[in-house]
XYZ file of C-alpha atoms in Angstrom:
348
model
C 0.000 0.000 0.000
C 1.366 3.379 -0.968
C 0.560 6.118 1.507
C 0.231 9.816 0.734
C -0.234 11.429 4.138
C 1.214 9.176 6.841
C 4.128 10.416 8.897
C 6.265 9.363 11.813
C 6.100 12.288 14.207
C 8.007 10.863 17.173
C 10.041 7.871 18.303
C 10.800 6.557 21.764
C 13.092 3.905 23.202
C 13.607 2.308 26.579
C 16.525 0.024 27.415
C 17.193 -1.155 30.984
C 20.426 -0.088 32.647
C 21.608 -3.579 33.575
C 23.799 -5.204 30.944
C 24.750 -8.866 30.711
C 27.463 -9.737 28.220
C 27.720 -12.977 26.300
C 31.125 -13.518 27.877
C 29.594 -13.256 31.336
C 26.836 -15.698 30.379
C 29.464 -18.169 29.135
C 31.451 -17.805 32.372
C 28.265 -18.470 34.359
C 27.611 -21.649 32.396
C 24.428 -20.211 30.881
C 25.611 -19.914 27.260
C 27.573 -22.369 25.159
C 30.962 -20.853 24.216
C 30.815 -22.221 20.663
C 27.358 -20.712 20.165
C 28.570 -17.405 21.548
C 31.494 -17.327 19.126
C 29.313 -18.206 16.120
C 26.259 -16.102 16.932
C 27.969 -12.763 17.411
C 25.646 -11.213 20.009
C 27.866 -9.335 22.437
C 25.425 -8.325 25.182
C 21.806 -7.853 26.188
C 19.974 -5.527 28.542
C 18.226 -7.185 31.480
C 15.022 -5.729 32.910
C 14.584 -5.439 36.651
C 11.545 -6.737 38.587
C 9.566 -3.544 37.976
C 10.570 -3.210 34.328
C 7.888 -5.370 32.757
C 7.131 -5.176 29.049
C 4.215 -2.742 29.414
C 6.203 -0.533 31.802
C 9.046 -0.217 29.306
C 6.595 0.325 26.455
C 4.872 3.125 28.386
C 8.218 4.812 29.092
C 9.038 4.711 25.394
C 5.520 5.884 24.577
C 5.815 8.965 26.772
C 9.071 9.863 25.054
C 7.640 9.364 21.572
C 4.576 11.469 22.391
C 6.668 14.301 23.836
C 8.895 14.307 20.786
C 5.969 14.171 18.346
C 4.518 17.569 19.167
C 1.129 15.920 19.677
C -1.037 16.151 22.769
C -2.561 13.049 24.384
C -5.940 14.102 22.989
C -4.590 13.775 19.447
C -4.076 10.020 19.804
C -7.023 8.056 18.417
C -5.488 4.580 18.563
C -3.019 2.737 20.801
C -1.475 -0.484 19.498
C 0.709 -2.452 21.885
C 2.773 -5.329 20.495
C 4.305 -7.996 22.704
C 5.619 -11.547 22.644
C 6.862 -12.303 26.152
C 4.911 -12.511 29.419
C 3.581 -9.042 30.218
C 3.654 -9.186 34.022
C 0.144 -10.491 34.642
C -1.954 -13.369 33.331
C -5.388 -12.757 31.786
C -4.793 -9.028 31.487
C -4.810 -6.363 28.757
C -1.433 -4.564 28.692
C -2.508 -2.267 25.847
C -4.849 -0.464 28.224
C -2.071 -0.069 30.775
C 0.046 1.636 28.118
C -2.921 3.780 27.132
C -3.536 4.882 30.722
C 0.122 5.519 31.516
C 0.842 7.528 28.362
C -2.453 9.266 27.633
C -4.305 9.330 30.930
C -7.054 7.233 32.452
C -10.008 8.973 30.828
C -8.700 8.953 27.276
C -11.301 7.528 24.860
C -9.044 6.214 22.084
C -9.141 2.553 21.067
C -6.428 0.330 22.554
C -5.535 -3.024 20.993
C -2.938 -5.671 21.801
C -0.971 -7.182 18.896
C 0.362 -10.731 19.080
C 2.290 -11.067 15.848
C 5.544 -12.427 17.248
C 8.563 -10.456 16.135
C 6.561 -8.662 13.452
C 4.265 -6.951 15.936
C 5.540 -3.394 15.651
C 5.741 -3.350 11.868
C 2.290 -4.888 11.487
C 1.171 -2.171 13.907
C 2.772 0.446 11.682
C 0.633 -0.664 8.770
C -2.546 -0.930 10.850
C -1.962 2.523 12.335
C -1.404 3.973 8.873
C -4.723 2.499 7.748
C -6.489 3.875 10.825
C -5.179 7.421 10.556
C -5.963 7.737 6.857
C -9.373 6.044 6.713
C -11.176 7.556 9.690
C -12.457 11.129 9.313
C -10.815 13.415 11.813
C -8.291 10.866 13.010
C -5.172 12.599 14.176
C -2.492 10.196 15.301
C -1.800 6.679 16.549
C 0.646 5.378 19.144
C 2.398 2.063 18.455
C 4.406 0.526 21.306
C 6.194 -2.691 22.181
C 7.800 -4.009 25.353
C 9.277 -7.386 26.227
C 11.265 -8.835 29.128
C 12.578 -12.401 28.874
C 13.048 -14.016 32.272
C 13.638 -17.430 33.737
C 12.033 -19.733 34.478
C 9.639 -19.015 31.599
C 12.237 -18.136 28.927
C 15.994 -18.660 28.892
C 17.215 -15.742 26.815
C 20.406 -17.622 25.837
C 19.060 -21.069 24.959
C 15.267 -21.034 24.429
C 15.716 -20.325 20.719
C 18.864 -21.399 18.908
C 18.335 -18.707 16.261
C 18.373 -15.697 18.567
C 19.416 -14.238 21.909
C 16.679 -12.245 23.637
C 17.252 -8.799 25.111
C 14.846 -6.679 27.145
C 13.495 -3.275 26.183
C 10.693 -1.259 24.653
C 9.986 1.114 21.788
C 7.279 3.451 20.539
C 6.300 5.548 17.564
C 3.640 8.179 16.951
C 2.122 8.026 13.477
C 0.304 11.108 12.291
C -1.761 12.256 9.340
C -0.736 15.835 10.102
C 3.008 15.682 9.602
C 6.283 14.476 11.064
C 10.004 14.181 10.483
C 9.623 11.097 8.251
C 7.027 10.053 5.711
C 5.792 6.491 5.368
C 5.935 5.950 1.607
C 4.647 2.385 1.471
C 4.010 -0.718 3.555
C 3.321 -4.307 2.537
C 2.304 -7.233 4.745
C 2.196 -10.832 3.615
C 1.181 -13.966 5.540
C 1.685 -17.689 4.937
C -0.331 -19.755 7.412
C 1.051 -22.910 5.843
C 4.109 -22.291 7.998
C 2.070 -21.905 11.197
C 3.069 -25.339 12.627
C 6.752 -24.413 12.477
C 6.691 -22.716 15.898
C 3.723 -24.598 17.290
C 5.532 -27.911 16.919
C 3.889 -31.300 16.829
C 3.572 -32.039 20.542
C 0.307 -32.188 22.504
C -1.562 -29.037 23.434
C -0.704 -27.421 26.767
C -3.629 -27.210 29.216
C -2.269 -24.008 30.779
C 0.710 -21.636 30.429
C 4.161 -22.784 31.512
C 3.474 -26.520 31.828
C 5.989 -28.451 33.909
C 7.835 -25.346 35.019
C 10.635 -25.703 32.449
C 11.677 -22.856 30.108
C 9.948 -22.673 26.752
C 12.179 -24.248 24.097
C 11.177 -22.479 20.924
C 14.137 -23.878 19.055
C 12.881 -27.460 19.421
C 9.524 -26.889 17.767
C 10.598 -26.409 14.123
C 12.485 -29.694 14.214
C 9.392 -31.561 15.378
C 7.516 -30.412 12.311
C 10.366 -30.560 9.800
C 11.141 -34.181 10.585
C 7.767 -35.269 9.224
C 9.182 -35.681 5.689
C 12.532 -35.396 3.939
C 11.673 -32.435 1.707
C 10.093 -30.334 4.463
C 13.243 -28.355 5.298
C 13.852 -27.262 1.705
C 10.176 -26.423 1.258
C 10.170 -24.226 4.351
C 13.318 -22.359 3.313
C 11.843 -21.734 -0.120
C 8.546 -20.498 1.347
C 10.238 -18.178 3.834
C 12.581 -16.718 1.231
C 9.866 -16.423 -1.392
C 7.424 -14.571 0.840
C 10.110 -12.207 2.078
C 11.289 -11.499 -1.459
C 7.757 -10.781 -2.661
C 7.000 -8.411 0.218
C 10.260 -6.530 -0.323
C 9.806 -6.371 -4.090
C 6.273 -5.038 -3.773
C 7.046 -2.381 -1.185
C 10.002 -1.090 -3.173
C 7.843 -0.896 -6.298
C 5.028 0.925 -4.534
C 7.483 3.360 -2.955
C 9.240 3.969 -6.276
C 12.550 3.015 -4.702
C 15.391 0.686 -5.623
C 17.114 -1.179 -2.821
C 20.426 0.361 -3.864
C 18.937 3.845 -3.413
C 18.024 3.275 0.240
C 20.455 4.878 2.668
C 19.625 2.390 5.426
C 18.181 -1.128 5.649
C 16.869 -1.989 9.130
C 16.086 -5.567 10.138
C 15.821 -7.641 13.304
C 18.891 -8.527 15.368
C 19.140 -12.245 14.746
C 22.270 -14.349 15.209
C 25.078 -13.523 12.792
C 24.755 -16.565 10.471
C 21.102 -15.761 9.785
C 21.772 -12.046 9.321
C 24.680 -12.676 6.959
C 22.995 -15.340 4.820
C 19.417 -14.102 5.064
C 20.068 -10.407 4.455
C 23.606 -9.332 3.598
C 24.568 -12.027 1.110
C 21.136 -12.722 -0.395
C 20.427 -9.046 -0.991
C 23.976 -7.852 -1.565
C 23.703 -5.472 1.369
C 26.671 -3.569 2.726
C 26.488 -4.252 6.506
C 27.467 -0.629 7.163
C 24.091 0.363 5.678
C 22.281 -1.535 8.443
C 21.916 -1.129 12.203
C 22.876 -4.757 12.754
C 26.329 -4.224 14.272
C 24.897 -1.731 16.768
C 22.136 -4.188 17.641
C 24.605 -6.894 18.681
C 25.042 -5.000 21.967
C 21.314 -5.436 22.733
C 20.239 -8.758 21.220
C 16.817 -9.457 19.781
C 14.397 -7.198 21.672
C 11.253 -8.901 20.407
C 9.600 -6.820 17.709
C 11.234 -3.633 19.023
C 14.450 -4.111 17.033
C 13.453 -2.085 14.004
C 12.095 0.964 15.844
C 15.030 0.861 18.254
C 17.367 0.830 15.272
C 15.514 3.675 13.587
C 15.539 5.668 16.825
C 19.295 5.084 17.113
C 19.891 6.389 13.588
C 17.880 9.545 14.259
C 19.277 10.230 17.731
C 22.861 9.882 16.535
C 22.402 12.108 13.501
C 22.950 9.388 10.903
C 19.970 10.336 8.736
C 19.435 13.418 6.608
C 16.484 14.881 4.714
C 15.946 12.918 1.537
C 17.267 9.627 2.925
C 15.124 6.594 2.276
C 15.053 3.737 4.778
C 13.837 0.209 4.152
C 12.522 -1.575 7.252
C 11.637 -5.281 7.257
C 10.251 -7.704 9.820
C 9.037 -11.271 10.118
C 6.995 -13.014 12.788
C 6.039 -16.572 13.558
C 2.773 -17.507 11.973
C 4.242 -16.539 9.464
C 3.916 -12.887 8.555
C 6.257 -10.456 6.858
C 5.995 -6.666 6.754
C 8.189 -4.293 4.783
C 8.106 -0.504 4.835
C 9.876 2.326 3.062
C 10.349 5.606 4.898
C 11.655 8.958 3.706
C 13.340 11.408 6.065
C 11.820 14.880 5.614
C 13.633 16.861 8.293
C 15.998 16.541 11.222
C 13.905 16.528 14.420
C 15.023 18.828 17.222
C 15.560 15.835 19.525
C 18.098 14.224 17.166
């Protein structure tokens, strides 16, 4: 979808103070030294007891709102994306974020997004649709916050394709203006891959069965072992859907990949980043935020907005720059977006 009047007016980020390095995790016996050497993640931030996902998302949301030049009353929609446990069972964290950022009496809609690591980017597209299709809509707030704690999740070993870091992000999308324009977004889903992260085991009767950490990395193998060609089929489906989403968004934005100043993707382990992005697309790693992200790990679906916030805060974008942002989430769903920097915000 090509957009004509959708802007990013403000960004926010929250990263806990406590840092845990991969070297420290290896010394503690929590992380395999060979995996640490191969995966490349140098450190993660670790949330404290009071830094739950919604708390970090609200902190980032307040910052994004203050930077956006919008008042709380301008926000017509709050979208909160999350993947990890949000601090309470049977609860609606989106409304906590709404209350903390906008105030308890604010009448805007608040919706929780469970799209895995594509939550924020799917929220970007939904917010763009909301602000452009509803008469009088002013702006939307998109947030994310995740904290990965034992015994539920082992940030170092629960998924062999990533190392989880804690943090939160936020963005204010506006139909009235901002420092960056959203040129186009494309989302694509392939439910045929849904069993990949469900696995083939029995259903769980309740959360956290048995008290052992969730082992996300075991589930794909359960499904892929069903037949010899499954692995190749999955790789082809994942690559094909990603390629189609990227091709379409670039076409709708009138942009070539080579013309983009930055390419922002999730902070996965180095082998996946190198083979899945750099080598397949011919990307120069210095045009990505990946190396910076290795000091924070995979912060759920916050990676892309954290990376974008980093580029703006550190003065690495200029008016006229185009930025390609891509995400993928279990399910499977891919979202790609092309942004254009219009001005240097005063908070950069």
